[in-house]
């Protein structure tokens, strides 16, 4: 495998139009020469989470949504349970907030602003979700204030499809009036979404607490891009630019697959054996209009939908992280988050789904920070927290772009 020199980098900016003629491309990314995340926590503050809160949702006998907030010590494997309580979501507020996240904010967001503005429901939805989380837990503030940072695991029963929408809500926007901060951004909480299942694989704590690159070998990343004919053209340049910025050392090895088809994606994953896969494609629905899907390319370059089950069949179990970077221009509601949840239902240990589109500067900041931190052997949840801070401070990023990435893991 050869390192990309300048001519190859120029070739990436003008990739071949014929998928069969697309050459295999590689990058080597170094985060040691230039720290990948602007605002990455010091290593003294990036220790793995020792305890977690588990906010579990289920139905009671009257089909009402009930929630229980339990604390669990990961070292002692002890759990402090609470009595389930009935919760009520403000569906009108949720609908308005989700519409704003997916569509409205770009019409009136002031450049470079991280916060709120006129008609922005961010604070309102953040407070509402925090009230759902807090319930009657009088000790919640003490728990959040005790270092190190805590993990909040949002969990629903895999056997209850009617509850899955709860995981697609923008929990990263949790807003605490006590500290006047977004808990998903201030470093006090690492958010993880999970499905509880009796036949699930081993718990995900080990996968969350350890890095993807345990040896001196480079972290292997496959970037797969699909932009079929008849669809709005995807612009991978912010992602490629973020990787090119660090093409100096030997800590991250990147293969780029243009015009990704199901066949070429399967072949590249098996040939290169990446530890992480970044999928860039449009989000849509399958041929029945039901399941969320990624729109790959057919052999002729036309759209070909691949739902979560088909995507899972394309890669081996050794793949440890899948990032779903999907864009939806016409679908309402946006199927991107639902696709991430569907992938998380499989045995895949870790899935990061971008829940809504990000501005180009935010995409560059996210890719540079997230994969740079992973190449530095940071755990995935620590790398994601660092990436949020980098996106939040990026010039001309959207006001809530930092909340777009959602992490899914086995319960």
mmCIF file of C-alpha atoms in Angstrom:
data_model
loop_
_atom_site.group_PDB
_atom_site.id
_atom_site.type_symbol
_atom_site.label_atom_id
_atom_site.label_comp_id
_atom_site.label_asym_id
_atom_site.label_seq_id
_atom_site.Cartn_x
_atom_site.Cartn_y
_atom_site.Cartn_z
ATOM 1 C CA UNK A 1 0.000 0.000 0.000
ATOM 2 C CA UNK A 2 1.530 3.302 -1.028
ATOM 3 C CA UNK A 3 1.292 6.685 0.625
ATOM 4 C CA UNK A 4 -0.485 9.346 -1.400
ATOM 5 C CA UNK A 5 1.864 11.969 -2.758
ATOM 6 C CA UNK A 6 0.731 15.318 -4.172
ATOM 7 C CA UNK A 7 -0.323 13.979 -7.626
ATOM 8 C CA UNK A 8 -2.514 11.387 -5.959
ATOM 9 C CA UNK A 9 -4.058 14.009 -3.725
ATOM 10 C CA UNK A 10 -4.905 16.046 -6.801
ATOM 11 C CA UNK A 11 -6.452 12.942 -8.334
ATOM 12 C CA UNK A 12 -8.745 12.626 -5.330
ATOM 13 C CA UNK A 13 -10.121 16.095 -5.999
ATOM 14 C CA UNK A 14 -11.121 14.840 -9.476
ATOM 15 C CA UNK A 15 -11.962 11.166 -8.970
ATOM 16 C CA UNK A 16 -12.602 8.893 -11.998
ATOM 17 C CA UNK A 17 -16.223 8.781 -13.089
ATOM 18 C CA UNK A 18 -16.155 5.077 -13.868
ATOM 19 C CA UNK A 19 -16.375 3.016 -10.695
ATOM 20 C CA UNK A 20 -14.529 0.114 -12.262
ATOM 21 C CA UNK A 21 -11.603 2.389 -13.148
ATOM 22 C CA UNK A 22 -11.387 4.058 -9.749
ATOM 23 C CA UNK A 23 -7.928 3.332 -8.394
ATOM 24 C CA UNK A 24 -7.406 2.327 -4.819
ATOM 25 C CA UNK A 25 -6.324 5.309 -2.785
ATOM 26 C CA UNK A 26 -4.544 5.575 0.542
ATOM 27 C CA UNK A 27 -3.633 8.320 2.977
ATOM 28 C CA UNK A 28 -1.532 8.259 6.091
ATOM 29 C CA UNK A 29 -2.766 10.614 8.785
ATOM 30 C CA UNK A 30 -0.632 11.772 11.680
ATOM 31 C CA UNK A 31 -2.113 13.383 14.724
ATOM 32 C CA UNK A 32 1.244 13.528 16.478
ATOM 33 C CA UNK A 33 2.632 16.333 14.326
ATOM 34 C CA UNK A 34 -0.421 18.562 14.851
ATOM 35 C CA UNK A 35 -2.851 17.673 17.597
ATOM 36 C CA UNK A 36 -6.011 16.611 15.805
ATOM 37 C CA UNK A 37 -8.588 18.227 18.042
ATOM 38 C CA UNK A 38 -8.620 21.877 18.884
ATOM 39 C CA UNK A 39 -9.689 21.647 22.490
ATOM 40 C CA UNK A 40 -9.060 17.956 23.133
ATOM 41 C CA UNK A 41 -9.157 17.237 26.841
ATOM 42 C CA UNK A 42 -5.832 16.676 28.514
ATOM 43 C CA UNK A 43 -5.023 13.011 28.899
ATOM 44 C CA UNK A 44 -5.395 13.421 32.646
ATOM 45 C CA UNK A 45 -9.065 14.227 32.003
ATOM 46 C CA UNK A 46 -9.679 11.566 29.341
ATOM 47 C CA UNK A 47 -9.711 8.504 31.558
ATOM 48 C CA UNK A 48 -12.351 5.919 30.811
ATOM 49 C CA UNK A 49 -15.732 6.257 32.460
ATOM 50 C CA UNK A 50 -15.970 4.488 35.830
ATOM 51 C CA UNK A 51 -19.719 4.681 36.242
ATOM 52 C CA UNK A 52 -22.749 5.388 34.140
ATOM 53 C CA UNK A 53 -26.345 6.457 34.333
ATOM 54 C CA UNK A 54 -28.806 4.247 32.483
ATOM 55 C CA UNK A 55 -32.048 5.901 31.350
ATOM 56 C CA UNK A 56 -34.253 2.990 30.272
ATOM 57 C CA UNK A 57 -37.576 3.307 28.486
ATOM 58 C CA UNK A 58 -40.368 0.748 28.332
ATOM 59 C CA UNK A 59 -44.178 0.485 28.331
ATOM 60 C CA UNK A 60 -46.367 -0.148 31.338
ATOM 61 C CA UNK A 61 -49.576 -2.197 31.334
ATOM 62 C CA UNK A 62 -51.476 0.789 29.935
ATOM 63 C CA UNK A 63 -48.992 1.224 27.053
ATOM 64 C CA UNK A 64 -47.691 4.456 28.585
ATOM 65 C CA UNK A 65 -43.997 5.278 28.259
ATOM 66 C CA UNK A 66 -42.197 4.734 31.547
ATOM 67 C CA UNK A 67 -38.603 5.561 32.371
ATOM 68 C CA UNK A 68 -36.169 4.522 35.075
ATOM 69 C CA UNK A 69 -32.865 6.219 35.806
ATOM 70 C CA UNK A 70 -30.345 3.835 37.350
ATOM 71 C CA UNK A 71 -26.710 4.364 38.277
ATOM 72 C CA UNK A 72 -24.220 1.603 37.639
ATOM 73 C CA UNK A 73 -20.652 1.221 38.848
ATOM 74 C CA UNK A 74 -18.662 -0.407 36.081
ATOM 75 C CA UNK A 75 -15.785 -1.454 38.306
ATOM 76 C CA UNK A 76 -17.852 -3.126 41.012
ATOM 77 C CA UNK A 77 -20.637 -4.083 38.582
ATOM 78 C CA UNK A 78 -23.251 -2.823 41.038
ATOM 79 C CA UNK A 79 -26.492 -1.067 40.098
ATOM 80 C CA UNK A 80 -28.677 1.350 42.039
ATOM 81 C CA UNK A 81 -32.174 1.032 40.594
ATOM 82 C CA UNK A 82 -35.130 3.402 40.773
ATOM 83 C CA UNK A 83 -38.850 2.817 40.388
ATOM 84 C CA UNK A 84 -40.067 3.315 36.797
ATOM 85 C CA UNK A 85 -42.083 6.502 36.336
ATOM 86 C CA UNK A 86 -44.485 7.597 33.615
ATOM 87 C CA UNK A 87 -42.986 10.256 31.329
ATOM 88 C CA UNK A 88 -44.717 12.531 28.862
ATOM 89 C CA UNK A 89 -42.939 13.953 25.847
ATOM 90 C CA UNK A 90 -44.044 17.223 24.310
ATOM 91 C CA UNK A 91 -44.576 15.853 20.796
ATOM 92 C CA UNK A 92 -45.344 19.250 19.272
ATOM 93 C CA UNK A 93 -42.089 20.667 20.658
ATOM 94 C CA UNK A 94 -40.142 17.613 19.479
ATOM 95 C CA UNK A 95 -41.571 17.929 15.963
ATOM 96 C CA UNK A 96 -40.695 21.618 15.825
ATOM 97 C CA UNK A 97 -37.196 21.052 17.162
ATOM 98 C CA UNK A 98 -36.436 18.200 14.783
ATOM 99 C CA UNK A 99 -37.690 20.218 11.818
ATOM 100 C CA UNK A 100 -35.472 23.104 12.888
ATOM 101 C CA UNK A 101 -32.436 20.845 13.268
ATOM 102 C CA UNK A 102 -32.912 19.261 9.865
ATOM 103 C CA UNK A 103 -34.080 22.237 7.836
ATOM 104 C CA UNK A 104 -34.800 25.583 9.479
ATOM 105 C CA UNK A 105 -31.619 26.564 11.306
ATOM 106 C CA UNK A 106 -29.605 27.120 8.118
ATOM 107 C CA UNK A 107 -31.997 29.860 7.033
ATOM 108 C CA UNK A 108 -31.338 32.133 10.008
ATOM 109 C CA UNK A 109 -28.272 30.911 11.899
ATOM 110 C CA UNK A 110 -25.688 33.667 12.448
ATOM 111 C CA UNK A 111 -22.248 32.539 11.188
ATOM 112 C CA UNK A 112 -19.863 31.207 13.792
ATOM 113 C CA UNK A 113 -22.511 31.179 16.533
ATOM 114 C CA UNK A 114 -22.667 28.390 19.093
ATOM 115 C CA UNK A 115 -25.825 29.049 21.002
ATOM 116 C CA UNK A 116 -29.379 30.095 20.321
ATOM 117 C CA UNK A 117 -31.198 32.841 18.457
ATOM 118 C CA UNK A 118 -34.690 33.960 17.487
ATOM 119 C CA UNK A 119 -37.074 31.065 16.794
ATOM 120 C CA UNK A 120 -34.396 28.582 17.849
ATOM 121 C CA UNK A 121 -36.011 25.832 19.987
ATOM 122 C CA UNK A 122 -32.647 24.454 21.148
ATOM 123 C CA UNK A 123 -32.915 25.632 24.761
ATOM 124 C CA UNK A 124 -36.555 24.622 25.001
ATOM 125 C CA UNK A 125 -35.989 21.097 23.744
ATOM 126 C CA UNK A 126 -32.796 20.832 25.829
ATOM 127 C CA UNK A 127 -34.648 21.742 29.008
ATOM 128 C CA UNK A 128 -37.501 19.380 28.165
ATOM 129 C CA UNK A 129 -35.191 16.409 27.610
ATOM 130 C CA UNK A 130 -33.245 17.223 30.787
ATOM 131 C CA UNK A 131 -36.498 17.178 32.774
ATOM 132 C CA UNK A 132 -37.210 13.714 31.357
ATOM 133 C CA UNK A 133 -33.736 12.630 32.449
ATOM 134 C CA UNK A 134 -33.865 14.165 35.909
ATOM 135 C CA UNK A 135 -37.304 12.986 37.009
ATOM 136 C CA UNK A 136 -37.241 12.750 40.792
ATOM 137 C CA UNK A 137 -33.511 11.972 41.088
ATOM 138 C CA UNK A 138 -32.502 14.516 43.739
ATOM 139 C CA UNK A 139 -28.879 13.342 43.556
ATOM 140 C CA UNK A 140 -28.495 13.838 39.794
ATOM 141 C CA UNK A 141 -26.569 17.097 40.102
ATOM 142 C CA UNK A 142 -24.140 15.541 42.590
ATOM 143 C CA UNK A 143 -23.610 12.626 40.249
ATOM 144 C CA UNK A 144 -22.912 14.895 37.280
ATOM 145 C CA UNK A 145 -20.571 17.098 39.301
ATOM 146 C CA UNK A 146 -18.374 14.237 40.487
ATOM 147 C CA UNK A 147 -15.328 13.624 38.266
ATOM 148 C CA UNK A 148 -14.502 11.880 36.057
ATOM 149 C CA UNK A 149 -17.056 12.567 33.345
ATOM 150 C CA UNK A 150 -20.049 10.243 33.494
ATOM 151 C CA UNK A 151 -21.621 8.183 30.785
ATOM 152 C CA UNK A 152 -25.341 8.471 30.140
ATOM 153 C CA UNK A 153 -26.666 5.360 28.422
ATOM 154 C CA UNK A 154 -30.090 5.724 26.789
ATOM 155 C CA UNK A 155 -31.609 2.280 26.485
ATOM 156 C CA UNK A 156 -34.752 0.731 25.002
ATOM 157 C CA UNK A 157 -35.781 -2.888 24.610
ATOM 158 C CA UNK A 158 -34.743 -4.221 21.208
ATOM 159 C CA UNK A 159 -37.978 -6.175 21.104
ATOM 160 C CA UNK A 160 -40.139 -3.035 21.262
ATOM 161 C CA UNK A 161 -39.914 -1.282 17.870
ATOM 162 C CA UNK A 162 -42.506 1.281 18.962
ATOM 163 C CA UNK A 163 -39.960 2.759 21.374
ATOM 164 C CA UNK A 164 -37.014 3.085 19.008
ATOM 165 C CA UNK A 165 -37.884 6.651 18.047
ATOM 166 C CA UNK A 166 -36.847 7.698 21.542
ATOM 167 C CA UNK A 167 -33.208 7.013 20.661
ATOM 168 C CA UNK A 168 -33.396 9.294 17.612
ATOM 169 C CA UNK A 169 -34.201 12.360 19.724
ATOM 170 C CA UNK A 170 -31.431 14.989 20.069
ATOM 171 C CA UNK A 171 -30.371 14.022 23.600
ATOM 172 C CA UNK A 172 -27.025 15.741 23.039
ATOM 173 C CA UNK A 173 -28.911 19.028 23.552
ATOM 174 C CA UNK A 174 -29.663 18.258 27.219
ATOM 175 C CA UNK A 175 -29.647 21.696 28.848
ATOM 176 C CA UNK A 176 -29.161 22.089 32.593
ATOM 177 C CA UNK A 177 -30.345 25.439 34.008
ATOM 178 C CA UNK A 178 -28.389 24.774 37.196
ATOM 179 C CA UNK A 179 -25.075 25.012 35.376
ATOM 180 C CA UNK A 180 -26.469 26.963 32.396
ATOM 181 C CA UNK A 181 -24.789 24.521 30.027
ATOM 182 C CA UNK A 182 -25.446 21.870 27.426
ATOM 183 C CA UNK A 183 -24.481 18.669 29.221
ATOM 184 C CA UNK A 184 -23.573 17.012 25.920
ATOM 185 C CA UNK A 185 -20.972 19.703 25.275
ATOM 186 C CA UNK A 186 -19.553 20.741 28.657
ATOM 187 C CA UNK A 187 -17.659 17.468 29.156
ATOM 188 C CA UNK A 188 -19.721 16.210 32.086
ATOM 189 C CA UNK A 189 -21.622 13.566 30.126
ATOM 190 C CA UNK A 190 -20.730 11.075 27.427
ATOM 191 C CA UNK A 191 -23.954 10.013 25.706
ATOM 192 C CA UNK A 192 -24.423 6.477 24.377
ATOM 193 C CA UNK A 193 -27.539 4.895 22.883
ATOM 194 C CA UNK A 194 -28.168 1.164 23.327
ATOM 195 C CA UNK A 195 -30.700 -1.575 22.742
ATOM 196 C CA UNK A 196 -31.317 -4.075 25.519
ATOM 197 C CA UNK A 197 -31.674 -7.624 24.275
ATOM 198 C CA UNK A 198 -31.537 -11.036 25.902
ATOM 199 C CA UNK A 199 -29.375 -12.364 23.058
ATOM 200 C CA UNK A 200 -27.076 -9.351 22.763
ATOM 201 C CA UNK A 201 -23.339 -9.790 22.540
ATOM 202 C CA UNK A 202 -20.910 -8.858 25.306
ATOM 203 C CA UNK A 203 -21.385 -5.466 27.002
ATOM 204 C CA UNK A 204 -19.960 -2.503 25.135
ATOM 205 C CA UNK A 205 -18.058 -0.915 28.044
ATOM 206 C CA UNK A 206 -14.765 -2.456 26.932
ATOM 207 C CA UNK A 207 -15.288 -1.262 23.355
ATOM 208 C CA UNK A 208 -16.127 2.244 24.599
ATOM 209 C CA UNK A 209 -13.240 2.453 27.057
ATOM 210 C CA UNK A 210 -10.460 1.206 24.782
ATOM 211 C CA UNK A 211 -9.041 2.677 21.604
ATOM 212 C CA UNK A 212 -9.356 1.199 18.141
ATOM 213 C CA UNK A 213 -5.578 1.278 17.627
ATOM 214 C CA UNK A 214 -4.024 -0.880 20.345
ATOM 215 C CA UNK A 215 -0.663 -1.440 18.617
ATOM 216 C CA UNK A 216 1.956 0.636 16.849
ATOM 217 C CA UNK A 217 0.334 -0.183 13.515
ATOM 218 C CA UNK A 218 -1.661 2.679 11.900
ATOM 219 C CA UNK A 219 -5.365 2.844 12.526
ATOM 220 C CA UNK A 220 -7.013 1.619 9.324
ATOM 221 C CA UNK A 221 -9.954 3.712 8.078
ATOM 222 C CA UNK A 222 -12.008 3.150 4.940
ATOM 223 C CA UNK A 223 -13.869 6.194 3.571
ATOM 224 C CA UNK A 224 -16.595 5.012 1.167
ATOM 225 C CA UNK A 225 -18.444 7.614 -0.938
ATOM 226 C CA UNK A 226 -21.573 6.999 -3.009
ATOM 227 C CA UNK A 227 -23.167 9.729 -5.125
ATOM 228 C CA UNK A 228 -25.352 8.032 -7.760
ATOM 229 C CA UNK A 229 -26.858 9.728 -10.793
ATOM 230 C CA UNK A 230 -30.207 11.413 -10.290
ATOM 231 C CA UNK A 231 -29.275 12.405 -6.719
ATOM 232 C CA UNK A 232 -27.894 15.751 -5.499
ATOM 233 C CA UNK A 233 -24.120 15.651 -5.842
ATOM 234 C CA UNK A 234 -22.305 14.945 -2.601
ATOM 235 C CA UNK A 235 -19.265 17.035 -1.800
ATOM 236 C CA UNK A 236 -16.642 14.912 -0.027
ATOM 237 C CA UNK A 237 -14.040 17.691 -0.188
ATOM 238 C CA UNK A 238 -14.414 18.831 3.480
ATOM 239 C CA UNK A 239 -13.832 15.259 4.663
ATOM 240 C CA UNK A 240 -10.943 14.673 2.270
ATOM 241 C CA UNK A 241 -9.445 18.051 3.157
ATOM 242 C CA UNK A 242 -9.502 17.168 6.851
ATOM 243 C CA UNK A 243 -7.592 13.973 6.134
ATOM 244 C CA UNK A 244 -5.149 15.691 3.777
ATOM 245 C CA UNK A 245 -4.322 18.269 6.449
ATOM 246 C CA UNK A 246 -2.597 15.532 8.443
ATOM 247 C CA UNK A 247 -1.114 13.366 5.681
ATOM 248 C CA UNK A 248 2.334 13.502 7.210
ATOM 249 C CA UNK A 249 2.939 10.614 9.611
ATOM 250 C CA UNK A 250 1.989 7.014 10.088
ATOM 251 C CA UNK A 251 -0.782 6.917 12.687
ATOM 252 C CA UNK A 252 -3.866 6.723 10.454
ATOM 253 C CA UNK A 253 -4.024 4.876 7.157
ATOM 254 C CA UNK A 254 -6.988 5.869 4.994
ATOM 255 C CA UNK A 255 -8.368 4.100 1.933
ATOM 256 C CA UNK A 256 -10.846 6.038 -0.192
ATOM 257 C CA UNK A 257 -13.504 4.249 -2.244
ATOM 258 C CA UNK A 258 -15.356 6.446 -4.748
ATOM 259 C CA UNK A 259 -18.619 5.360 -6.416
ATOM 260 C CA UNK A 260 -19.257 2.779 -3.713
ATOM 261 C CA UNK A 261 -21.431 -0.140 -4.745
ATOM 262 C CA UNK A 262 -22.425 -3.037 -2.524
ATOM 263 C CA UNK A 263 -19.919 -5.237 -4.343
ATOM 264 C CA UNK A 264 -16.993 -2.792 -4.254
ATOM 265 C CA UNK A 265 -17.646 -1.970 -0.599
ATOM 266 C CA UNK A 266 -17.662 -5.646 0.364
ATOM 267 C CA UNK A 267 -14.463 -6.213 -1.587
ATOM 268 C CA UNK A 268 -12.596 -3.241 -0.092
ATOM 269 C CA UNK A 269 -13.590 -4.067 3.482
ATOM 270 C CA UNK A 270 -12.406 -7.640 3.121
ATOM 271 C CA UNK A 271 -9.229 -6.668 1.308
ATOM 272 C CA UNK A 272 -8.116 -3.784 3.538
ATOM 273 C CA UNK A 273 -9.644 -5.014 6.827
ATOM 274 C CA UNK A 274 -10.247 -1.542 8.282
ATOM 275 C CA UNK A 275 -10.951 -1.076 11.954
ATOM 276 C CA UNK A 276 -13.232 1.865 11.131
ATOM 277 C CA UNK A 277 -15.552 2.554 8.206
ATOM 278 C CA UNK A 278 -16.882 6.013 7.291
ATOM 279 C CA UNK A 279 -19.882 5.811 4.944
ATOM 280 C CA UNK A 280 -20.773 8.975 3.030
ATOM 281 C CA UNK A 281 -23.997 8.695 1.043
ATOM 282 C CA UNK A 282 -27.546 9.953 0.783
ATOM 283 C CA UNK A 283 -30.073 8.649 3.274
ATOM 284 C CA UNK A 284 -33.402 7.388 2.034
ATOM 285 C CA UNK A 285 -35.715 4.422 2.323
ATOM 286 C CA UNK A 286 -35.720 0.924 0.889
ATOM 287 C CA UNK A 287 -37.738 -0.072 -2.177
ATOM 288 C CA UNK A 288 -40.831 -0.556 0.001
ATOM 289 C CA UNK A 289 -40.526 2.934 1.501
ATOM 290 C CA UNK A 290 -40.277 1.465 4.986
ATOM 291 C CA UNK A 291 -36.803 0.886 6.386
ATOM 292 C CA UNK A 292 -34.172 3.615 6.469
ATOM 293 C CA UNK A 293 -31.375 2.991 4.005
ATOM 294 C CA UNK A 294 -28.184 4.359 2.523
ATOM 295 C CA UNK A 295 -28.294 5.054 -1.196
ATOM 296 C CA UNK A 296 -25.285 3.315 -2.737
ATOM 297 C CA UNK A 297 -24.525 3.107 -6.448
ATOM 298 C CA UNK A 298 -25.379 0.269 -8.783
ATOM 299 C CA UNK A 299 -22.857 -1.010 -11.330
ATOM 300 C CA UNK A 300 -24.320 1.515 -13.795
ATOM 301 C CA UNK A 301 -24.133 4.413 -11.353
ATOM 302 C CA UNK A 302 -27.861 4.546 -10.596
ATOM 303 C CA UNK A 303 -29.239 4.681 -7.019
ATOM 304 C CA UNK A 304 -29.407 1.401 -5.099
ATOM 305 C CA UNK A 305 -30.822 1.472 -1.559
ATOM 306 C CA UNK A 306 -29.167 -0.669 1.110
ATOM 307 C CA UNK A 307 -30.925 -1.031 4.450
ATOM 308 C CA UNK A 308 -29.162 -1.910 7.690
ATOM 309 C CA UNK A 309 -29.485 -5.668 7.181
ATOM 310 C CA UNK A 310 -27.875 -5.492 3.754
ATOM 311 C CA UNK A 311 -25.134 -3.163 4.917
ATOM 312 C CA UNK A 312 -24.306 -5.529 7.759
ATOM 313 C CA UNK A 313 -23.862 -8.362 5.248
ATOM 314 C CA UNK A 314 -21.127 -6.392 3.480
ATOM 315 C CA UNK A 315 -18.529 -6.320 6.227
ATOM 316 C CA UNK A 316 -17.007 -8.768 8.714
ATOM 317 C CA UNK A 317 -17.554 -8.786 12.466
ATOM 318 C CA UNK A 318 -13.966 -7.617 12.971
ATOM 319 C CA UNK A 319 -14.974 -4.103 11.860
ATOM 320 C CA UNK A 320 -15.178 -2.209 15.153
ATOM 321 C CA UNK A 321 -16.632 1.202 14.255
ATOM 322 C CA UNK A 322 -19.044 2.385 11.560
ATOM 323 C CA UNK A 323 -19.700 6.102 11.026
ATOM 324 C CA UNK A 324 -22.843 6.871 9.029
ATOM 325 C CA UNK A 325 -22.393 10.256 7.353
ATOM 326 C CA UNK A 326 -25.652 10.459 5.433
ATOM 327 C CA UNK A 327 -27.510 13.379 3.950
ATOM 328 C CA UNK A 328 -31.210 13.601 3.268
ATOM 329 C CA UNK A 329 -32.553 16.406 1.105
ATOM 330 C CA UNK A 330 -36.161 15.385 0.584
ATOM 331 C CA UNK A 331 -37.062 12.798 3.205
ATOM 332 C CA UNK A 332 -39.196 13.953 6.114
ATOM 333 C CA UNK A 333 -38.542 12.897 8.767
ATOM 334 C CA UNK A 334 -34.839 12.570 8.099
ATOM 335 C CA UNK A 335 -33.997 8.827 8.101
ATOM 336 C CA UNK A 336 -30.322 9.297 9.040
ATOM 337 C CA UNK A 337 -30.699 8.802 12.789
ATOM 338 C CA UNK A 338 -33.074 5.860 12.286
ATOM 339 C CA UNK A 339 -30.487 4.169 10.073
ATOM 340 C CA UNK A 340 -27.850 4.508 12.789
ATOM 341 C CA UNK A 341 -30.257 2.946 15.275
ATOM 342 C CA UNK A 342 -30.995 0.084 12.879
ATOM 343 C CA UNK A 343 -27.280 -0.650 12.459
ATOM 344 C CA UNK A 344 -26.893 -0.613 16.233
ATOM 345 C CA UNK A 345 -29.426 -3.439 16.503
ATOM 346 C CA UNK A 346 -26.874 -5.767 14.941
ATOM 347 C CA UNK A 347 -23.771 -7.119 16.615
ATOM 348 C CA UNK A 348 -21.759 -4.078 15.541
ATOM 349 C CA UNK A 349 -20.024 -2.860 18.724
ATOM 350 C CA UNK A 350 -19.993 0.868 17.909
ATOM 351 C CA UNK A 351 -21.907 3.065 15.455
ATOM 352 C CA UNK A 352 -21.666 6.844 15.081
ATOM 353 C CA UNK A 353 -24.561 8.370 13.132
ATOM 354 C CA UNK A 354 -24.697 11.999 12.062
ATOM 355 C CA UNK A 355 -28.295 12.874 12.896
ATOM 356 C CA UNK A 356 -28.504 15.897 10.615
ATOM 357 C CA UNK A 357 -26.421 17.662 8.015
ATOM 358 C CA UNK A 358 -23.446 19.719 9.141
ATOM 359 C CA UNK A 359 -21.921 22.783 7.522
ATOM 360 C CA UNK A 360 -18.669 22.171 5.650
ATOM 361 C CA UNK A 361 -16.438 23.786 8.327
ATOM 362 C CA UNK A 362 -18.105 21.615 10.961
ATOM 363 C CA UNK A 363 -17.542 18.482 8.882
ATOM 364 C CA UNK A 364 -13.858 19.313 8.509
ATOM 365 C CA UNK A 365 -13.501 19.942 12.247
ATOM 366 C CA UNK A 366 -15.343 16.737 13.135
ATOM 367 C CA UNK A 367 -13.333 14.468 10.843
ATOM 368 C CA UNK A 368 -9.991 15.998 11.791
ATOM 369 C CA UNK A 369 -10.678 15.846 15.514
ATOM 370 C CA UNK A 370 -12.502 12.517 15.752
ATOM 371 C CA UNK A 371 -10.181 10.390 13.660
ATOM 372 C CA UNK A 372 -7.106 12.232 14.877
ATOM 373 C CA UNK A 373 -8.031 11.424 18.475
ATOM 374 C CA UNK A 374 -8.731 7.798 17.559
ATOM 375 C CA UNK A 375 -5.326 7.639 15.899
ATOM 376 C CA UNK A 376 -3.919 8.926 19.200
ATOM 377 C CA UNK A 377 -5.457 5.812 20.822
ATOM 378 C CA UNK A 378 -8.226 7.725 22.569
ATOM 379 C CA UNK A 379 -11.401 5.711 23.329
ATOM 380 C CA UNK A 380 -14.282 6.360 20.942
ATOM 381 C CA UNK A 381 -16.447 8.200 23.466
ATOM 382 C CA UNK A 382 -13.537 10.467 24.487
ATOM 383 C CA UNK A 383 -12.709 11.126 20.828
ATOM 384 C CA UNK A 384 -16.338 12.025 20.160
ATOM 385 C CA UNK A 385 -16.467 14.462 23.081
ATOM 386 C CA UNK A 386 -13.329 16.135 21.750
ATOM 387 C CA UNK A 387 -14.853 16.310 18.275
ATOM 388 C CA UNK A 388 -17.951 18.045 19.642
ATOM 389 C CA UNK A 389 -15.818 20.756 21.200
ATOM 390 C CA UNK A 390 -13.876 21.196 17.982
ATOM 391 C CA UNK A 391 -17.074 21.517 15.947
ATOM 392 C CA UNK A 392 -18.553 23.973 18.463
ATOM 393 C CA UNK A 393 -15.533 26.249 18.092
ATOM 394 C CA UNK A 394 -15.265 25.928 14.302
ATOM 395 C CA UNK A 395 -15.756 29.171 12.388
ATOM 396 C CA UNK A 396 -19.014 29.288 10.376
ATOM 397 C CA UNK A 397 -20.247 25.973 11.805
ATOM 398 C CA UNK A 398 -23.983 25.636 12.355
ATOM 399 C CA UNK A 399 -25.242 26.520 15.818
ATOM 400 C CA UNK A 400 -26.029 22.898 16.694
ATOM 401 C CA UNK A 401 -23.629 21.011 14.401
ATOM 402 C CA UNK A 402 -21.764 19.813 17.499
ATOM 403 C CA UNK A 403 -24.881 17.835 18.492
ATOM 404 C CA UNK A 404 -25.153 15.964 15.174
ATOM 405 C CA UNK A 405 -22.983 12.898 16.002
ATOM 406 C CA UNK A 406 -24.809 10.206 17.996
ATOM 407 C CA UNK A 407 -22.998 7.196 19.459
ATOM 408 C CA UNK A 408 -24.677 3.772 19.537
ATOM 409 C CA UNK A 409 -23.289 0.754 21.371
ATOM 410 C CA UNK A 410 -24.396 -2.618 22.665
ATOM 411 C CA UNK A 411 -26.138 -2.464 26.027
#
